[in-house]
Amino acid sequence: MKQVADYAGLSAATVSRVLNGSRPVQEDLKVKVWDAVKKLNYKPNVGARFMKGQTTNVIGMLVPDVSQPFFSAMIAGAILKAGEIDHVIIISTSDGKREVEKAAIDSLSRTVVDGLIYCPVSTGDPLPQIESFKELPIVVVGRRNVFKSKPHVYTDNVKGGYLATKYLLRLGRKRVGFLAGFWSSPCTIDTIGEVASSEDAGKYTTLDRYTGYRRALEEEKIEYDPSLIVICGYDYEAGYNGARELLERMVEVDSVIAANDLVAAGVIGFLTDQGINVPDEVSVVGYDNNLIAPITIPTLTSVDQDPRTLGSESVVALSKILSGKEVPDTIIDVKLTIRNSTSVMHK
């Protein structure tokens, strides 16, 4: 700021008033300040501002994809809770791409946010490497164990994968396909078990669900078959193509657990196009229990991980940090909502 002041031929106090909008400043002085900011490529140090105790009641929130029903519900929960405590939220998205995420973080670092609610694109390259937010309060949402020094708010994805698998097995279905969704996959079908047991597993919700899937199979003494695993994305096409890949392997499949409800809808779409009855021949379970679950044909059995509560609890956690409190991790429970896409296996 002193360099900006020297370049503009003004006092640091005047520059501060212009940048923070704290007091009226003559228009010609504003022009000088902003010209100096542009020429010097000045970026306010948001971490330093927080350390000095200056707050704005503005929270940044970065998610992988605002068009996904799960993330839009999470955002809605966060906005509602922020309004209750007189805060507002600036939303940014990474479009599921790490390079876009880095640019979004850089943009947020230039704003007046007091802290960041961060749902990272899972690539194993988390936020601590990014200097612009090094000192700013951060809450990680939707992931666990991204880094040790920040609180995390996440759902019990191991339990979610377990519940979905256990339910299908109790219906008499023994050949359970698992569509593993990733933004950027850290593994192959052959290595997914090894990666799911590593320290990085919590950065990928699918790996936790896979762990629950394996646990349920082991309890029921069902042999694990890697040919029932498909690596896919998170949209309808990923589900459609994932189901196609599964069937083209010519392996017996009587049920499928999808990466989310959109993927599950894609699975149902492909099976229907192939004349395969859902749920009698192949039962399908989604994940999220979002708005499309009750309107798919047939209606979708899905794991409910309550994204609105994820969003609201992340705001609560961040507000506690801003109040100087120690904040532990928050784990949100999951439940299985049963509809018509699953049925008892008839021999």
Short mmCIF file of C-alpha atoms in Angstrom, two decimals:
data_model
loop_
_atom_site.label_atom_id
_atom_site.label_comp_id
_atom_site.label_asym_id
_atom_site.label_seq_id
_atom_site.Cartn_x
_atom_site.Cartn_y
_atom_site.Cartn_z
CA MET A 1 0.00 0.00 0.00
CA LYS A 2 2.92 2.35 0.71
CA GLN A 3 4.25 1.70 -2.81
CA VAL A 4 0.85 2.58 -4.25
CA ALA A 5 0.81 5.76 -2.17
CA ASP A 6 4.32 6.74 -3.28
CA TYR A 7 3.48 6.06 -6.95
CA ALA A 8 0.28 8.12 -6.74
CA GLY A 9 1.93 10.90 -4.71
CA LEU A 10 -0.65 10.49 -1.94
CA SER A 11 -0.69 9.41 1.67
CA ALA A 12 -1.15 5.78 2.67
CA ALA A 13 -4.27 6.84 4.59
CA THR A 14 -5.85 8.19 1.41
CA VAL A 15 -5.02 5.01 -0.48
CA SER A 16 -6.53 2.95 2.34
CA ARG A 17 -9.76 4.98 2.27
CA VAL A 18 -10.07 4.47 -1.50
CA LEU A 19 -9.38 0.72 -1.42
CA ASN A 20 -11.60 0.03 1.59
CA GLY A 21 -14.31 2.56 0.77
CA SER A 22 -14.27 3.62 4.41
CA ARG A 23 -14.60 7.38 3.75
CA PRO A 24 -15.46 9.66 0.82
CA VAL A 25 -12.48 10.63 -1.35
CA GLN A 26 -12.30 13.20 -4.18
CA GLU A 27 -12.81 11.67 -7.61
CA ASP A 28 -9.46 12.82 -9.01
CA LEU A 29 -7.65 11.18 -6.07
CA LYS A 30 -9.55 7.95 -6.65
CA VAL A 31 -8.39 7.94 -10.26
CA LYS A 32 -4.77 8.35 -9.16
CA VAL A 33 -5.05 5.50 -6.65
CA TRP A 34 -6.67 3.05 -9.06
CA ASP A 35 -4.20 3.95 -11.78
CA ALA A 36 -1.34 3.17 -9.38
CA VAL A 37 -3.02 -0.09 -8.34
CA LYS A 38 -3.27 -1.13 -11.98
CA LYS A 39 0.28 -0.13 -12.89
CA LEU A 40 1.81 -1.85 -9.85
CA ASN A 41 -0.49 -4.90 -10.06
CA TYR A 42 -1.31 -4.37 -6.40
CA LYS A 43 -3.26 -7.12 -4.60
CA PRO A 44 -4.63 -6.50 -1.10
CA ASN A 45 -3.34 -9.00 1.47
CA VAL A 46 -6.60 -10.44 2.80
CA GLY A 47 -4.80 -12.53 5.40
CA ALA A 48 -3.06 -9.49 6.82
CA ARG A 49 -6.33 -7.60 6.94
CA PHE A 50 -7.93 -10.40 8.96
CA MET A 51 -4.99 -10.51 11.36
CA LYS A 52 -5.50 -6.78 12.00
CA GLY A 53 -9.10 -7.49 13.02
CA GLN A 54 -10.86 -5.88 10.05
CA THR A 55 -13.96 -7.84 9.03
CA THR A 56 -16.60 -7.30 6.36
CA ASN A 57 -19.23 -10.00 7.10
CA VAL A 58 -18.60 -11.40 3.63
CA ILE A 59 -17.80 -15.11 3.16
CA GLY A 60 -16.28 -16.67 0.04
CA MET A 61 -17.51 -20.10 -1.08
CA LEU A 62 -15.82 -22.18 -3.77
CA VAL A 63 -17.41 -25.38 -5.11
CA PRO A 64 -16.57 -27.65 -8.07
CA ASP A 65 -19.82 -27.16 -10.05
CA VAL A 66 -22.79 -24.91 -9.23
CA SER A 67 -24.95 -26.69 -11.82
CA GLN A 68 -24.82 -29.98 -9.90
CA PRO A 69 -27.92 -30.34 -7.65
CA PHE A 70 -25.76 -31.43 -4.71
CA PHE A 71 -23.64 -28.28 -4.78
CA SER A 72 -26.56 -25.94 -5.48
CA ALA A 73 -28.34 -27.36 -2.40
CA MET A 74 -25.16 -26.94 -0.35
CA ILE A 75 -24.93 -23.32 -1.47
CA ALA A 76 -28.58 -22.73 -0.61
CA GLY A 77 -28.01 -24.04 2.92
CA ALA A 78 -24.95 -21.84 3.33
CA ILE A 79 -26.71 -18.70 2.08
CA LEU A 80 -29.68 -19.25 4.40
CA LYS A 81 -27.46 -19.71 7.47
CA ALA A 82 -25.24 -16.75 6.50
CA GLY A 83 -28.33 -14.52 6.33
CA GLU A 84 -29.31 -15.58 9.84
CA ILE A 85 -26.00 -14.25 11.19
CA ASP A 86 -25.97 -11.10 9.01
CA HIS A 87 -23.35 -12.35 6.55
CA VAL A 88 -23.41 -12.55 2.77
CA ILE A 89 -21.69 -15.10 0.55
CA ILE A 90 -19.72 -14.69 -2.69
CA ILE A 91 -20.01 -17.88 -4.73
CA SER A 92 -17.35 -19.10 -7.14
CA THR A 93 -16.98 -22.34 -9.09
CA SER A 94 -14.07 -24.33 -10.46
CA ASP A 95 -16.09 -26.20 -13.11
CA GLY A 96 -14.47 -29.41 -11.90
CA LYS A 97 -11.05 -28.29 -13.18
CA ARG A 98 -7.98 -27.61 -11.05
CA GLU A 99 -6.68 -24.78 -13.26
CA VAL A 100 -10.05 -22.99 -13.06
CA GLU A 101 -10.05 -23.52 -9.30
CA LYS A 102 -6.68 -21.80 -8.96
CA ALA A 103 -7.93 -18.82 -10.98
CA ALA A 104 -11.10 -18.65 -8.85
CA ILE A 105 -9.03 -18.66 -5.65
CA ASP A 106 -6.88 -15.86 -7.03
CA SER A 107 -10.02 -13.84 -7.80
CA LEU A 108 -11.47 -14.44 -4.35
CA SER A 109 -8.16 -13.41 -2.78
CA ARG A 110 -8.67 -9.92 -4.25
CA THR A 111 -12.08 -9.50 -2.63
CA VAL A 112 -13.06 -8.46 0.88
CA VAL A 113 -14.03 -11.87 2.24
CA ASP A 114 -13.47 -12.67 5.90
CA GLY A 115 -12.98 -16.38 5.25
CA LEU A 116 -13.47 -19.17 2.74
CA ILE A 117 -15.72 -22.23 2.61
CA TYR A 118 -13.79 -24.51 0.30
CA CYS A 119 -14.98 -27.64 -1.47
CA PRO A 120 -11.90 -28.61 -3.50
CA VAL A 121 -11.69 -30.38 -6.80
CA SER A 122 -10.24 -33.69 -5.64
CA THR A 123 -6.82 -33.93 -7.23
CA GLY A 124 -4.56 -34.47 -4.23
CA ASP A 125 -3.25 -30.89 -4.59
CA PRO A 126 -5.07 -28.96 -1.82
CA LEU A 127 -5.22 -25.29 -0.93
CA PRO A 128 -2.13 -24.92 1.36
CA GLN A 129 0.06 -24.50 -1.72
CA ILE A 130 -1.82 -21.30 -2.60
CA GLU A 131 -0.21 -18.37 -0.81
CA SER A 132 -3.06 -15.88 -1.28
CA PHE A 133 -5.19 -17.63 1.34
CA LYS A 134 -2.43 -18.87 3.61
CA GLU A 135 -3.53 -16.85 6.67
CA LEU A 136 -7.26 -16.64 5.99
CA PRO A 137 -9.81 -18.67 8.00
CA ILE A 138 -10.90 -21.68 5.95
CA VAL A 139 -13.46 -24.44 6.40
CA VAL A 140 -13.27 -27.46 4.08
CA VAL A 141 -16.70 -28.78 3.15
CA GLY A 142 -17.65 -32.10 1.57
CA ARG A 143 -14.21 -33.68 2.05
CA ARG A 144 -12.22 -35.01 4.98
CA ASN A 145 -8.52 -34.94 5.75
CA VAL A 146 -7.65 -32.46 3.01
CA PHE A 147 -5.23 -30.83 5.41
CA LYS A 148 -4.68 -31.10 9.14
CA SER A 149 -4.77 -27.48 10.27
CA LYS A 150 -8.32 -26.61 9.13
CA PRO A 151 -11.75 -27.85 10.25
CA HIS A 152 -13.75 -30.05 7.87
CA VAL A 153 -17.51 -30.45 7.49
CA TYR A 154 -18.39 -33.66 5.66
CA THR A 155 -20.86 -36.51 5.45
CA ASP A 156 -20.15 -40.09 6.51
CA ASN A 157 -19.48 -41.42 3.01
CA VAL A 158 -18.15 -44.75 4.29
CA LYS A 159 -21.54 -45.32 5.92
CA GLY A 160 -23.30 -44.18 2.75
CA GLY A 161 -21.52 -46.73 0.58
CA TYR A 162 -22.12 -49.37 3.22
CA LEU A 163 -25.87 -48.67 3.53
CA ALA A 164 -26.44 -48.76 -0.23
CA THR A 165 -24.54 -52.02 -0.66
CA LYS A 166 -25.99 -53.72 2.41
CA TYR A 167 -29.52 -52.92 1.28
CA LEU A 168 -28.97 -54.41 -2.18
CA LEU A 169 -27.41 -57.53 -0.69
CA ARG A 170 -30.39 -57.97 1.62
CA LEU A 171 -32.64 -57.81 -1.43
CA GLY A 172 -30.79 -60.91 -2.64
CA ARG A 173 -28.63 -59.09 -5.17
CA LYS A 174 -25.09 -60.48 -5.15
CA ARG A 175 -23.55 -58.87 -8.25
CA VAL A 176 -23.41 -55.20 -7.27
CA GLY A 177 -21.80 -52.83 -9.76
CA PHE A 178 -20.12 -49.71 -8.38
CA LEU A 179 -19.72 -46.56 -10.50
CA ALA A 180 -16.84 -44.62 -8.94
CA GLY A 181 -17.17 -40.92 -9.75
CA PHE A 182 -14.18 -38.56 -9.89
CA TRP A 183 -13.43 -35.11 -11.25
CA SER A 184 -9.88 -36.32 -11.86
CA SER A 185 -9.34 -39.99 -11.07
CA PRO A 186 -6.39 -40.89 -8.80
CA CYS A 187 -6.67 -44.57 -9.62
CA THR A 188 -7.65 -47.30 -12.02
CA ILE A 189 -9.94 -50.26 -11.46
CA ASP A 190 -6.86 -52.28 -10.49
CA THR A 191 -5.51 -49.73 -7.98
CA ILE A 192 -8.71 -48.32 -6.44
CA GLY A 193 -8.45 -50.61 -3.40
CA GLU A 194 -4.90 -49.51 -2.66
CA VAL A 195 -5.69 -45.80 -3.06
CA ALA A 196 -8.84 -46.15 -0.91
CA SER A 197 -6.58 -47.36 1.93
CA SER A 198 -4.12 -44.47 1.61
CA GLU A 199 -3.92 -41.20 3.57
CA ASP A 200 -5.35 -39.33 0.56
CA ALA A 201 -8.60 -41.33 0.51
CA GLY A 202 -10.59 -38.64 2.37
CA LYS A 203 -9.98 -36.14 -0.43
CA TYR A 204 -12.20 -38.27 -2.67
CA THR A 205 -15.73 -38.97 -1.46
CA THR A 206 -16.02 -41.90 -3.86
CA LEU A 207 -13.12 -43.71 -2.20
CA ASP A 208 -14.87 -43.56 1.17
CA ARG A 209 -18.05 -44.92 -0.41
CA TYR A 210 -15.99 -47.65 -2.05
CA THR A 211 -14.62 -48.56 1.40
CA GLY A 212 -18.19 -48.90 2.67
CA TYR A 213 -19.05 -51.00 -0.38
CA ARG A 214 -16.17 -53.39 0.30
CA ARG A 215 -17.07 -53.59 3.99
CA ALA A 216 -20.65 -54.65 3.24
CA LEU A 217 -19.47 -57.29 0.76
CA GLU A 218 -17.06 -58.72 3.32
CA GLU A 219 -19.75 -58.90 6.01
CA GLU A 220 -22.01 -60.87 3.69
CA LYS A 221 -19.07 -63.01 2.53
CA ILE A 222 -19.50 -61.89 -1.08
CA GLU A 223 -16.29 -62.12 -3.10
CA TYR A 224 -15.07 -58.77 -4.42
CA ASP A 225 -14.95 -58.59 -8.22
CA PRO A 226 -13.03 -55.63 -9.75
CA SER A 227 -14.83 -56.16 -13.06
CA LEU A 228 -17.92 -54.69 -11.37
CA ILE A 229 -16.14 -51.34 -10.83
CA VAL A 230 -16.38 -48.53 -13.41
CA ILE A 231 -14.48 -45.21 -13.21
CA CYS A 232 -16.74 -42.39 -14.40
CA GLY A 233 -17.69 -38.72 -14.04
CA TYR A 234 -20.65 -37.04 -12.37
CA ASP A 235 -23.26 -36.32 -15.05
CA TYR A 236 -26.03 -38.19 -16.91
CA GLU A 237 -23.72 -39.17 -19.76
CA ALA A 238 -21.22 -40.63 -17.27
CA GLY A 239 -23.94 -42.91 -15.94
CA TYR A 240 -25.21 -43.86 -19.39
CA ASN A 241 -21.73 -44.69 -20.65
CA GLY A 242 -20.73 -46.32 -17.37
CA ALA A 243 -23.65 -48.74 -17.55
CA ARG A 244 -22.76 -49.45 -21.17
CA GLU A 245 -19.16 -50.23 -20.18
CA LEU A 246 -20.32 -52.53 -17.40
CA LEU A 247 -22.59 -54.54 -19.67
CA GLU A 248 -20.07 -54.68 -22.50
CA ARG A 249 -17.70 -56.53 -20.17
CA MET A 250 -20.16 -59.43 -20.36
CA VAL A 251 -20.17 -59.87 -16.57
CA GLU A 252 -23.26 -60.70 -14.57
CA VAL A 253 -24.74 -57.59 -12.92
CA ASP A 254 -27.95 -57.48 -10.91
CA SER A 255 -27.62 -54.03 -9.33
CA VAL A 256 -25.66 -50.77 -9.59
CA ILE A 257 -24.63 -48.11 -7.07
CA ALA A 258 -24.09 -44.80 -8.89
CA ALA A 259 -21.81 -41.88 -8.05
CA ASN A 260 -24.79 -39.51 -7.70
CA ASP A 261 -28.42 -39.23 -8.75
CA LEU A 262 -27.60 -37.78 -12.19
CA VAL A 263 -25.31 -40.72 -12.86
CA ALA A 264 -28.02 -43.09 -11.61
CA ALA A 265 -30.50 -41.50 -14.03
CA GLY A 266 -28.01 -42.17 -16.82
CA VAL A 267 -27.71 -45.80 -15.74
CA ILE A 268 -31.50 -46.17 -15.80
CA GLY A 269 -31.62 -44.48 -19.20
CA PHE A 270 -29.14 -46.93 -20.73
CA LEU A 271 -30.74 -49.99 -19.19
CA THR A 272 -34.17 -48.88 -20.38
CA ASP A 273 -32.85 -48.32 -23.92
CA GLN A 274 -31.49 -51.87 -23.85
CA GLY A 275 -34.83 -53.32 -22.76
CA ILE A 276 -33.50 -54.23 -19.31
CA ASN A 277 -36.12 -53.81 -16.60
CA VAL A 278 -35.34 -51.58 -13.63
CA PRO A 279 -35.66 -52.69 -10.86
CA ASP A 280 -36.50 -56.36 -11.54
CA GLU A 281 -33.49 -57.31 -13.67
CA VAL A 282 -31.10 -54.61 -12.42
CA SER A 283 -31.76 -52.45 -9.36
CA VAL A 284 -30.19 -48.99 -9.16
CA VAL A 285 -29.21 -46.86 -6.16
CA GLY A 286 -28.25 -43.19 -6.49
CA TYR A 287 -26.43 -40.87 -4.12
CA ASP A 288 -27.54 -37.42 -2.83
CA ASN A 289 -31.34 -37.88 -2.85
CA ASN A 290 -31.69 -34.61 -4.74
CA LEU A 291 -34.68 -33.16 -6.62
CA ILE A 292 -34.50 -35.63 -9.51
CA ALA A 293 -34.67 -38.76 -7.30
CA PRO A 294 -38.48 -38.71 -6.86
CA ILE A 295 -39.18 -37.91 -10.54
CA THR A 296 -37.02 -40.46 -12.38
CA ILE A 297 -38.83 -43.43 -13.90
CA PRO A 298 -38.81 -45.51 -11.81
CA THR A 299 -38.32 -43.23 -8.81
CA LEU A 300 -34.82 -43.52 -7.42
CA THR A 301 -33.63 -45.17 -4.23
CA SER A 302 -30.83 -42.88 -3.03
CA VAL A 303 -28.45 -42.14 -0.15
CA ASP A 304 -29.42 -38.82 1.43
CA GLN A 305 -26.36 -36.85 2.58
CA ASP A 306 -28.24 -33.63 3.37
CA PRO A 307 -26.22 -31.05 1.40
CA ARG A 308 -28.19 -28.13 2.86
CA THR A 309 -26.97 -29.07 6.33
CA LEU A 310 -23.43 -29.40 4.97
CA GLY A 311 -23.67 -25.81 3.71
CA SER A 312 -25.23 -24.38 6.86
CA GLU A 313 -22.82 -26.18 9.21
CA SER A 314 -19.84 -24.93 7.20
CA VAL A 315 -21.03 -21.35 7.79
CA VAL A 316 -21.47 -22.08 11.51
CA ALA A 317 -17.93 -23.48 11.68
CA LEU A 318 -16.43 -20.48 9.89
CA SER A 319 -18.30 -17.99 12.09
CA LYS A 320 -16.88 -19.73 15.17
CA ILE A 321 -13.35 -19.40 13.78
CA LEU A 322 -13.96 -15.70 13.16
CA SER A 323 -15.03 -15.42 16.80
CA GLY A 324 -11.72 -16.91 17.90
CA LYS A 325 -13.05 -20.34 18.86
CA GLU A 326 -11.46 -23.75 18.30
CA VAL A 327 -13.54 -25.72 15.79
CA PRO A 328 -13.43 -29.54 15.46
CA ASP A 329 -14.52 -31.48 12.38
CA THR A 330 -18.27 -31.89 11.86
CA ILE A 331 -19.59 -35.20 10.47
CA ILE A 332 -23.11 -35.23 8.99
CA ASP A 333 -25.01 -38.52 9.14
CA VAL A 334 -26.55 -40.18 6.05
CA LYS A 335 -29.63 -42.31 5.48
CA LEU A 336 -31.07 -44.41 2.67
CA THR A 337 -34.32 -43.26 1.07
CA ILE A 338 -36.02 -46.24 -0.58
CA ARG A 339 -38.10 -45.83 -3.74
CA ASN A 340 -39.00 -47.90 -6.80
CA SER A 341 -35.60 -48.38 -8.52
CA THR A 342 -34.77 -51.30 -6.21
CA SER A 343 -36.62 -54.56 -5.57
CA VAL A 344 -36.19 -58.06 -4.19
CA MET A 345 -34.22 -60.36 -6.49
CA HIS A 346 -36.41 -63.11 -7.98
CA LYS A 347 -34.64 -66.26 -9.09
#
